[in-house]
PDB file of C-alpha atoms in Angstrom:
ATOM      1  CA  MET A   1     -46.154 -29.270  46.864  1.00  0.00           C
ATOM      2  CA  ARG A   2     -49.761 -29.401  48.116  1.00  0.00           C
ATOM      3  CA  HIS A   3     -51.134 -25.970  47.252  1.00  0.00           C
ATOM      4  CA  PRO A   4     -48.991 -24.012  44.794  1.00  0.00           C
ATOM      5  CA  SER A   5     -48.255 -20.438  45.856  1.00  0.00           C
ATOM      6  CA  PRO A   6     -49.093 -17.690  43.384  1.00  0.00           C
ATOM      7  CA  ALA A   7     -46.274 -16.381  41.250  1.00  0.00           C
ATOM      8  CA  GLY A   8     -44.675 -13.074  42.121  1.00  0.00           C
ATOM      9  CA  PRO A   9     -43.995 -11.435  45.458  1.00  0.00           C
ATOM     10  CA  GLY A  10     -47.504 -11.945  46.808  1.00  0.00           C
ATOM     11  CA  PRO A  11     -49.443  -9.734  49.241  1.00  0.00           C
ATOM     12  CA  ALA A  12     -47.973  -7.606  52.014  1.00  0.00           C
ATOM     13  CA  VAL A  13     -46.655  -9.458  55.042  1.00  0.00           C
ATOM     14  CA  GLN A  14     -49.372 -10.811  57.310  1.00  0.00           C
ATOM     15  CA  VAL A  15     -49.500  -9.854  60.985  1.00  0.00           C
ATOM     16  CA  VAL A  16     -49.859 -12.968  63.173  1.00  0.00           C
ATOM     17  CA  ALA A  17     -50.473 -12.414  66.890  1.00  0.00           C
ATOM     18  CA  HIS A  18     -48.410 -14.908  68.927  1.00  0.00           C
ATOM     19  CA  ARG A  19     -50.735 -16.619  71.423  1.00  0.00           C
ATOM     20  CA  GLY A  20     -52.922 -13.586  70.867  1.00  0.00           C
ATOM     21  CA  ALA A  21     -51.585 -10.133  71.707  1.00  0.00           C
ATOM     22  CA  SER A  22     -49.495 -11.721  74.448  1.00  0.00           C
ATOM     23  CA  THR A  23     -47.600  -8.606  75.470  1.00  0.00           C
ATOM     24  CA  ASP A  24     -50.869  -6.944  76.458  1.00  0.00           C
ATOM     25  CA  ALA A  25     -53.027  -9.844  77.684  1.00  0.00           C
ATOM     26  CA  PRO A  26     -52.515 -13.356  79.080  1.00  0.00           C
ATOM     27  CA  GLU A  27     -51.423 -15.720  76.333  1.00  0.00           C
ATOM     28  CA  ASN A  28     -53.804 -18.244  74.768  1.00  0.00           C
ATOM     29  CA  THR A  29     -56.900 -16.629  76.312  1.00  0.00           C
ATOM     30  CA  LEU A  30     -59.882 -15.002  74.680  1.00  0.00           C
ATOM     31  CA  ALA A  31     -58.743 -11.704  76.214  1.00  0.00           C
ATOM     32  CA  ALA A  32     -55.523 -11.997  74.206  1.00  0.00           C
ATOM     33  CA  VAL A  33     -57.559 -12.868  71.111  1.00  0.00           C
ATOM     34  CA  ASP A  34     -59.769  -9.806  71.572  1.00  0.00           C
ATOM     35  CA  GLU A  35     -56.720  -7.597  72.003  1.00  0.00           C
ATOM     36  CA  ALA A  36     -55.097  -9.052  68.871  1.00  0.00           C
ATOM     37  CA  LEU A  37     -58.218  -8.266  66.873  1.00  0.00           C
ATOM     38  CA  ALA A  38     -58.266  -4.732  68.264  1.00  0.00           C
ATOM     39  CA  GLN A  39     -54.627  -4.285  67.225  1.00  0.00           C
ATOM     40  CA  GLY A  40     -55.354  -5.289  63.633  1.00  0.00           C
ATOM     41  CA  ALA A  41     -53.888  -8.784  63.488  1.00  0.00           C
ATOM     42  CA  ASP A  42     -54.535 -10.661  60.264  1.00  0.00           C
ATOM     43  CA  SER A  43     -54.264 -13.988  62.051  1.00  0.00           C
ATOM     44  CA  ILE A  44     -53.936 -15.354  65.582  1.00  0.00           C
ATOM     45  CA  GLU A  45     -51.495 -18.088  66.569  1.00  0.00           C
ATOM     46  CA  VAL A  46     -52.502 -20.436  69.405  1.00  0.00           C
ATOM     47  CA  ASP A  47     -51.198 -23.634  71.006  1.00  0.00           C
ATOM     48  CA  LEU A  48     -53.447 -26.660  71.217  1.00  0.00           C
ATOM     49  CA  GLN A  49     -53.514 -29.581  73.634  1.00  0.00           C
ATOM     50  CA  ARG A  50     -56.164 -32.090  74.757  1.00  0.00           C
ATOM     51  CA  THR A  51     -57.819 -32.758  78.103  1.00  0.00           C
ATOM     52  CA  ALA A  52     -58.260 -36.135  79.752  1.00  0.00           C
ATOM     53  CA  ASP A  53     -61.849 -36.196  78.510  1.00  0.00           C
ATOM     54  CA  GLY A  54     -60.920 -35.412  74.927  1.00  0.00           C
ATOM     55  CA  GLN A  55     -61.516 -31.645  74.686  1.00  0.00           C
ATOM     56  CA  LEU A  56     -59.184 -29.411  72.675  1.00  0.00           C
ATOM     57  CA  VAL A  57     -57.879 -26.477  74.732  1.00  0.00           C
ATOM     58  CA  LEU A  58     -55.511 -23.547  74.275  1.00  0.00           C
ATOM     59  CA  LEU A  59     -52.383 -24.056  76.393  1.00  0.00           C
ATOM     60  CA  HIS A  60     -48.678 -23.798  75.628  1.00  0.00           C
ATOM     61  CA  ASP A  61     -46.810 -25.434  78.502  1.00  0.00           C
ATOM     62  CA  THR A  62     -46.820 -29.128  79.352  1.00  0.00           C
ATOM     63  CA  THR A  63     -48.106 -28.203  82.830  1.00  0.00           C
ATOM     64  CA  LEU A  64     -50.478 -25.556  84.176  1.00  0.00           C
ATOM     65  CA  ALA A  65     -48.101 -24.074  86.757  1.00  0.00           C
ATOM     66  CA  ARG A  66     -46.953 -20.963  84.889  1.00  0.00           C
ATOM     67  CA  THR A  67     -50.192 -19.678  83.383  1.00  0.00           C
ATOM     68  CA  THR A  68     -52.901 -20.693  85.885  1.00  0.00           C
ATOM     69  CA  ASP A  69     -53.519 -20.838  89.644  1.00  0.00           C
ATOM     70  CA  VAL A  70     -53.459 -24.640  89.686  1.00  0.00           C
ATOM     71  CA  ALA A  71     -51.037 -24.566  92.639  1.00  0.00           C
ATOM     72  CA  ARG A  72     -53.772 -22.909  94.717  1.00  0.00           C
ATOM     73  CA  VAL A  73     -56.833 -24.735  93.386  1.00  0.00           C
ATOM     74  CA  LEU A  74     -55.381 -28.215  92.933  1.00  0.00           C
ATOM     75  CA  PRO A  75     -52.055 -28.057  94.803  1.00  0.00           C
ATOM     76  CA  ASP A  76     -51.348 -31.783  94.741  1.00  0.00           C
ATOM     77  CA  ARG A  77     -51.565 -31.786  90.942  1.00  0.00           C
ATOM     78  CA  ALA A  78     -49.693 -28.616  90.021  1.00  0.00           C
ATOM     79  CA  ALA A  79     -46.883 -30.516  88.281  1.00  0.00           C
ATOM     80  CA  GLU A  80     -49.121 -32.939  86.384  1.00  0.00           C
ATOM     81  CA  PRO A  81     -49.326 -32.774  82.566  1.00  0.00           C
ATOM     82  CA  VAL A  82     -52.146 -30.847  80.935  1.00  0.00           C
ATOM     83  CA  GLY A  83     -53.582 -34.044  79.472  1.00  0.00           C
ATOM     84  CA  THR A  84     -54.361 -35.495  82.915  1.00  0.00           C
ATOM     85  CA  PHE A  85     -56.977 -32.805  83.666  1.00  0.00           C
ATOM     86  CA  THR A  86     -60.600 -32.825  82.536  1.00  0.00           C
ATOM     87  CA  LEU A  87     -62.131 -29.765  80.935  1.00  0.00           C
ATOM     88  CA  ALA A  88     -64.253 -29.218  84.054  1.00  0.00           C
ATOM     89  CA  GLU A  89     -61.097 -29.132  86.159  1.00  0.00           C
ATOM     90  CA  LEU A  90     -59.428 -26.662  83.790  1.00  0.00           C
ATOM     91  CA  LYS A  91     -62.481 -24.422  83.892  1.00  0.00           C
ATOM     92  CA  ARG A  92     -62.023 -24.076  87.668  1.00  0.00           C
ATOM     93  CA  LEU A  93     -58.677 -22.380  87.101  1.00  0.00           C
ATOM     94  CA  ASP A  94     -57.805 -18.712  86.696  1.00  0.00           C
ATOM     95  CA  ALA A  95     -55.664 -18.259  83.578  1.00  0.00           C
ATOM     96  CA  GLY A  96     -55.405 -14.485  83.824  1.00  0.00           C
ATOM     97  CA  SER A  97     -54.278 -13.331  87.278  1.00  0.00           C
ATOM     98  CA  TRP A  98     -50.682 -14.447  86.708  1.00  0.00           C
ATOM     99  CA  PHE A  99     -50.489 -11.778  83.996  1.00  0.00           C
ATOM    100  CA  GLY A 100     -52.251  -8.982  85.847  1.00  0.00           C
ATOM    101  CA  PRO A 101     -55.150  -8.334  88.249  1.00  0.00           C
ATOM    102  CA  GLY A 102     -57.254  -6.875  85.460  1.00  0.00           C
ATOM    103  CA  PHE A 103     -57.489 -10.352  83.914  1.00  0.00           C
ATOM    104  CA  ALA A 104     -58.551 -12.202  87.067  1.00  0.00           C
ATOM    105  CA  GLY A 105     -60.891 -15.067  86.319  1.00  0.00           C
ATOM    106  CA  GLU A 106     -59.937 -15.394  82.645  1.00  0.00           C
ATOM    107  CA  PRO A 107     -60.608 -19.057  81.770  1.00  0.00           C
ATOM    108  CA  VAL A 108     -58.696 -21.590  79.711  1.00  0.00           C
ATOM    109  CA  PRO A 109     -60.575 -21.563  76.375  1.00  0.00           C
ATOM    110  CA  THR A 110     -61.486 -24.465  74.136  1.00  0.00           C
ATOM    111  CA  LEU A 111     -60.848 -24.549  70.411  1.00  0.00           C
ATOM    112  CA  GLY A 112     -64.582 -24.297  69.850  1.00  0.00           C
ATOM    113  CA  GLU A 113     -64.752 -21.135  71.941  1.00  0.00           C
ATOM    114  CA  LEU A 114     -61.850 -19.676  69.976  1.00  0.00           C
ATOM    115  CA  LEU A 115     -63.488 -20.435  66.628  1.00  0.00           C
ATOM    116  CA  ALA A 116     -66.730 -18.841  67.809  1.00  0.00           C
ATOM    117  CA  ARG A 117     -64.981 -15.725  69.132  1.00  0.00           C
ATOM    118  CA  VAL A 118     -62.868 -15.109  66.026  1.00  0.00           C
ATOM    119  CA  GLY A 119     -65.449 -16.033  63.401  1.00  0.00           C
ATOM    120  CA  ASP A 120     -64.342 -14.581  60.086  1.00  0.00           C
ATOM    121  CA  ARG A 121     -62.645 -11.519  61.609  1.00  0.00           C
ATOM    122  CA  ALA A 122     -59.150 -13.043  61.392  1.00  0.00           C
ATOM    123  CA  GLY A 123     -57.317 -16.165  60.392  1.00  0.00           C
ATOM    124  CA  LEU A 124     -55.927 -18.778  62.753  1.00  0.00           C
ATOM    125  CA  LEU A 125     -52.563 -20.503  62.973  1.00  0.00           C
ATOM    126  CA  ILE A 126     -53.017 -23.533  65.234  1.00  0.00           C
ATOM    127  CA  GLU A 127     -49.927 -25.222  66.651  1.00  0.00           C
ATOM    128  CA  LEU A 128     -50.204 -28.861  67.675  1.00  0.00           C
ATOM    129  CA  LYS A 129     -48.310 -28.845  70.977  1.00  0.00           C
ATOM    130  CA  ASP A 130     -46.692 -32.130  72.025  1.00  0.00           C
ATOM    131  CA  PRO A 131     -48.983 -34.123  69.706  1.00  0.00           C
ATOM    132  CA  ALA A 132     -47.198 -37.390  70.534  1.00  0.00           C
ATOM    133  CA  SER A 133     -48.915 -37.212  73.930  1.00  0.00           C
ATOM    134  CA  TYR A 134     -52.343 -37.052  72.281  1.00  0.00           C
ATOM    135  CA  PRO A 135     -52.780 -39.943  69.825  1.00  0.00           C
ATOM    136  CA  GLY A 136     -55.285 -39.119  67.106  1.00  0.00           C
ATOM    137  CA  ILE A 137     -55.270 -35.377  67.742  1.00  0.00           C
ATOM    138  CA  GLU A 138     -54.470 -34.694  64.093  1.00  0.00           C
ATOM    139  CA  GLN A 139     -57.789 -36.134  62.881  1.00  0.00           C
ATOM    140  CA  GLN A 140     -59.626 -34.529  65.794  1.00  0.00           C
ATOM    141  CA  VAL A 141     -58.317 -31.085  64.875  1.00  0.00           C
ATOM    142  CA  ALA A 142     -59.134 -31.676  61.222  1.00  0.00           C
ATOM    143  CA  ASP A 143     -62.709 -32.491  62.214  1.00  0.00           C
ATOM    144  CA  ALA A 144     -62.956 -29.522  64.583  1.00  0.00           C
ATOM    145  CA  VAL A 145     -61.760 -27.003  62.008  1.00  0.00           C
ATOM    146  CA  GLY A 146     -64.558 -28.121  59.722  1.00  0.00           C
ATOM    147  CA  ALA A 147     -64.873 -26.649  56.249  1.00  0.00           C
ATOM    148  CA  PRO A 148     -61.384 -25.621  55.094  1.00  0.00           C
ATOM    149  CA  ARG A 149     -60.592 -21.920  55.053  1.00  0.00           C
ATOM    150  CA  ALA A 150     -57.559 -20.451  53.371  1.00  0.00           C
ATOM    151  CA  ASP A 151     -56.836 -18.363  56.466  1.00  0.00           C
ATOM    152  CA  VAL A 152     -56.837 -21.269  58.933  1.00  0.00           C
ATOM    153  CA  ALA A 153     -53.615 -23.284  59.056  1.00  0.00           C
ATOM    154  CA  VAL A 154     -52.121 -25.927  61.343  1.00  0.00           C
ATOM    155  CA  GLN A 155     -48.426 -26.165  62.202  1.00  0.00           C
ATOM    156  CA  SER A 156     -46.112 -28.230  64.401  1.00  0.00           C
ATOM    157  CA  PHE A 157     -42.498 -28.869  65.314  1.00  0.00           C
ATOM    158  CA  ASP A 158     -43.451 -32.571  65.252  1.00  0.00           C
ATOM    159  CA  HIS A 159     -43.092 -33.222  61.543  1.00  0.00           C
ATOM    160  CA  ASP A 160     -44.521 -36.733  61.740  1.00  0.00           C
ATOM    161  CA  ALA A 161     -47.674 -35.352  63.352  1.00  0.00           C
ATOM    162  CA  LEU A 162     -47.878 -32.638  60.727  1.00  0.00           C
ATOM    163  CA  ARG A 163     -47.701 -35.264  57.981  1.00  0.00           C
ATOM    164  CA  ARG A 164     -50.577 -37.108  59.644  1.00  0.00           C
ATOM    165  CA  PHE A 165     -52.564 -33.899  59.804  1.00  0.00           C
ATOM    166  CA  ALA A 166     -51.868 -33.119  56.144  1.00  0.00           C
ATOM    167  CA  ALA A 167     -53.146 -36.572  55.207  1.00  0.00           C
ATOM    168  CA  ALA A 168     -56.266 -36.126  57.339  1.00  0.00           C
ATOM    169  CA  ALA A 169     -57.009 -32.624  56.049  1.00  0.00           C
ATOM    170  CA  PRO A 170     -55.422 -32.197  52.617  1.00  0.00           C
ATOM    171  CA  ASP A 171     -57.312 -28.951  51.978  1.00  0.00           C
ATOM    172  CA  VAL A 172     -56.160 -27.204  55.175  1.00  0.00           C
ATOM    173  CA  PRO A 173     -52.815 -25.366  54.902  1.00  0.00           C
ATOM    174  CA  ALA A 174     -50.104 -27.131  56.893  1.00  0.00           C
ATOM    175  CA  GLY A 175     -46.882 -25.641  58.244  1.00  0.00           C
ATOM    176  CA  LEU A 176     -43.623 -27.166  59.434  1.00  0.00           C
ATOM    177  CA  LEU A 177     -41.891 -25.340  62.280  1.00  0.00           C
ATOM    178  CA  PHE A 178     -38.069 -25.279  62.393  1.00  0.00           C
ATOM    179  CA  ASP A 179     -35.845 -24.028  65.196  1.00  0.00           C
ATOM    180  CA  SER A 180     -32.720 -24.333  63.041  1.00  0.00           C
ATOM    181  CA  ARG A 181     -32.242 -23.343  59.423  1.00  0.00           C
ATOM    182  CA  PRO A 182     -33.797 -26.017  57.190  1.00  0.00           C
ATOM    183  CA  THR A 183     -31.501 -27.633  54.672  1.00  0.00           C
ATOM    184  CA  ASP A 184     -32.303 -27.977  50.971  1.00  0.00           C
ATOM    185  CA  ALA A 185     -33.143 -31.638  51.583  1.00  0.00           C
ATOM    186  CA  GLU A 186     -35.531 -30.685  54.388  1.00  0.00           C
ATOM    187  CA  LEU A 187     -37.184 -28.094  52.165  1.00  0.00           C
ATOM    188  CA  ASP A 188     -37.600 -30.686  49.405  1.00  0.00           C
ATOM    189  CA  ALA A 189     -39.232 -33.070  51.883  1.00  0.00           C
ATOM    190  CA  ALA A 190     -41.424 -30.291  53.273  1.00  0.00           C
ATOM    191  CA  ALA A 191     -42.793 -29.442  49.849  1.00  0.00           C
ATOM    192  CA  ALA A 192     -44.442 -32.866  49.641  1.00  0.00           C
ATOM    193  CA  VAL A 193     -46.624 -32.283  52.705  1.00  0.00           C
ATOM    194  CA  ALA A 194     -46.578 -28.615  53.690  1.00  0.00           C
ATOM    195  CA  ASP A 195     -47.741 -25.257  52.437  1.00  0.00           C
ATOM    196  CA  GLN A 196     -45.662 -23.282  54.893  1.00  0.00           C
ATOM    197  CA  VAL A 197     -42.123 -23.461  56.267  1.00  0.00           C
ATOM    198  CA  ASN A 198     -42.081 -21.535  59.549  1.00  0.00           C
ATOM    199  CA  PRO A 199     -38.585 -21.078  61.021  1.00  0.00           C
ATOM    200  CA  SER A 200     -37.181 -18.926  63.779  1.00  0.00           C
ATOM    201  CA  PHE A 201     -36.489 -15.433  62.496  1.00  0.00           C
ATOM    202  CA  ARG A 202     -32.946 -15.847  63.819  1.00  0.00           C
ATOM    203  CA  VAL A 203     -32.119 -18.347  61.052  1.00  0.00           C
ATOM    204  CA  THR A 204     -34.105 -16.642  58.282  1.00  0.00           C
ATOM    205  CA  ASP A 205     -32.874 -14.379  55.512  1.00  0.00           C
ATOM    206  CA  ALA A 206     -33.864 -13.493  51.954  1.00  0.00           C
ATOM    207  CA  ALA A 207     -32.042 -16.523  50.541  1.00  0.00           C
ATOM    208  CA  LEU A 208     -34.048 -18.930  52.691  1.00  0.00           C
ATOM    209  CA  VAL A 209     -37.301 -17.162  51.823  1.00  0.00           C
ATOM    210  CA  ALA A 210     -36.450 -17.467  48.127  1.00  0.00           C
ATOM    211  CA  ALA A 211     -35.628 -21.167  48.512  1.00  0.00           C
ATOM    212  CA  VAL A 212     -38.959 -21.793  50.218  1.00  0.00           C
ATOM    213  CA  ARG A 213     -40.852 -19.795  47.604  1.00  0.00           C
ATOM    214  CA  ALA A 214     -39.100 -21.636  44.760  1.00  0.00           C
ATOM    215  CA  ARG A 215     -40.621 -24.847  46.110  1.00  0.00           C
ATOM    216  CA  GLY A 216     -44.126 -23.377  46.088  1.00  0.00           C
ATOM    217  CA  MET A 217     -44.395 -22.727  49.824  1.00  0.00           C
ATOM    218  CA  GLU A 218     -44.700 -19.683  52.078  1.00  0.00           C
ATOM    219  CA  THR A 219     -42.581 -18.546  55.014  1.00  0.00           C
ATOM    220  CA  GLY A 220     -43.817 -17.441  58.427  1.00  0.00           C
ATOM    221  CA  VAL A 221     -41.207 -16.492  61.020  1.00  0.00           C
ATOM    222  CA  TYR A 222     -41.443 -16.551  64.824  1.00  0.00           C
ATOM    223  CA  THR A 223     -41.300 -14.710  67.266  1.00  0.00           C
ATOM    224  CA  VAL A 224     -40.299 -11.202  66.129  1.00  0.00           C
ATOM    225  CA  ASN A 225     -40.746  -8.294  68.549  1.00  0.00           C
ATOM    226  CA  THR A 226     -38.191  -5.522  68.044  1.00  0.00           C
ATOM    227  CA  GLY A 227     -38.330  -2.841  65.378  1.00  0.00           C
ATOM    228  CA  ALA A 228     -34.984  -3.810  63.823  1.00  0.00           C
ATOM    229  CA  ASP A 229     -35.899  -7.477  63.586  1.00  0.00           C
ATOM    230  CA  LEU A 230     -39.358  -6.725  62.244  1.00  0.00           C
ATOM    231  CA  ARG A 231     -37.861  -4.539  59.523  1.00  0.00           C
ATOM    232  CA  ARG A 232     -35.277  -7.179  58.630  1.00  0.00           C
ATOM    233  CA  MET A 233     -37.965  -9.830  58.179  1.00  0.00           C
ATOM    234  CA  ILE A 234     -40.114  -7.485  56.091  1.00  0.00           C
ATOM    235  CA  ASP A 235     -37.108  -6.758  53.890  1.00  0.00           C
ATOM    236  CA  ALA A 236     -36.380 -10.499  53.596  1.00  0.00           C
ATOM    237  CA  GLY A 237     -39.782 -10.940  51.953  1.00  0.00           C
ATOM    238  CA  VAL A 238     -41.434 -13.302  54.439  1.00  0.00           C
ATOM    239  CA  HIS A 239     -45.131 -13.981  53.964  1.00  0.00           C
ATOM    240  CA  ARG A 240     -46.091 -13.618  57.633  1.00  0.00           C
ATOM    241  CA  ILE A 241     -44.535 -12.528  60.908  1.00  0.00           C
ATOM    242  CA  ILE A 242     -45.545 -14.077  64.219  1.00  0.00           C
ATOM    243  CA  THR A 243     -45.194 -11.464  66.951  1.00  0.00           C
ATOM    244  CA  ASP A 244     -46.157 -10.687  70.540  1.00  0.00           C
ATOM    245  CA  VAL A 245     -46.747  -7.051  69.483  1.00  0.00           C
ATOM    246  CA  PRO A 246     -49.172  -7.155  66.535  1.00  0.00           C
ATOM    247  CA  GLY A 247     -50.091  -3.504  66.936  1.00  0.00           C
ATOM    248  CA  ALA A 248     -46.475  -2.417  66.593  1.00  0.00           C
ATOM    249  CA  LEU A 249     -46.033  -4.507  63.462  1.00  0.00           C
ATOM    250  CA  ARG A 250     -49.280  -3.154  62.010  1.00  0.00           C
ATOM    251  CA  ALA A 251     -48.061   0.395  62.635  1.00  0.00           C
ATOM    252  CA  LEU A 252     -44.702  -0.386  61.046  1.00  0.00           C
ATOM    253  CA  LEU A 253     -46.450  -1.727  57.956  1.00  0.00           C
ATOM    254  CA  GLY A 254     -48.512   1.449  57.747  1.00  0.00           C
TER     255      GLY A 254
END
């Protein structure tokens, strides 16, 4: 294990806003970040990709079609991958109107803009999205995060990329994402490089949480939105819950 977890049950479950408060504002925008802070999120989860000119930006999909007006502004390029656009081109796009007219003109933010907006008001959970398409992004993110903070972590479904990040930034908490229930062998391997095991809530129960904790790691589950599921994950003893409705989870936790 990299950073041993404290003994005992630990603090109350942390509220992690999925792509910001993405039920109430357009995902991966500063508007969603502001709303997550207003709803009492402990931490904000975002997706990170890289532009053609090397800038780190908050975007989930491999293309811009769903969450921007690229089809109107740059119609011939609407299906192109995110990494083929420069930051200047992305800044021409509206990343808010698709969600609602009140968010018209909301821009695609950079990681630097996110760090400046959040400051020390909340933690961050940064997902490396499709890192195989962005060689060297692990070191770039490590450099961008700067001085390690206990409440800033980096996670990925790409376990090879996460290992590279953990080597580049050994003092930054690292999390492995799983869409299926991790086996004991996978948990053993995770403990060598990760501080967090972050599976789908659908495959998570108290036994898995205990197995992760026994190996000195923490568990953060995604993406939990209904009252029954939120309660089940709280009862399972997870360390953090990633949710589109941080305010509802905060209210449930009292």
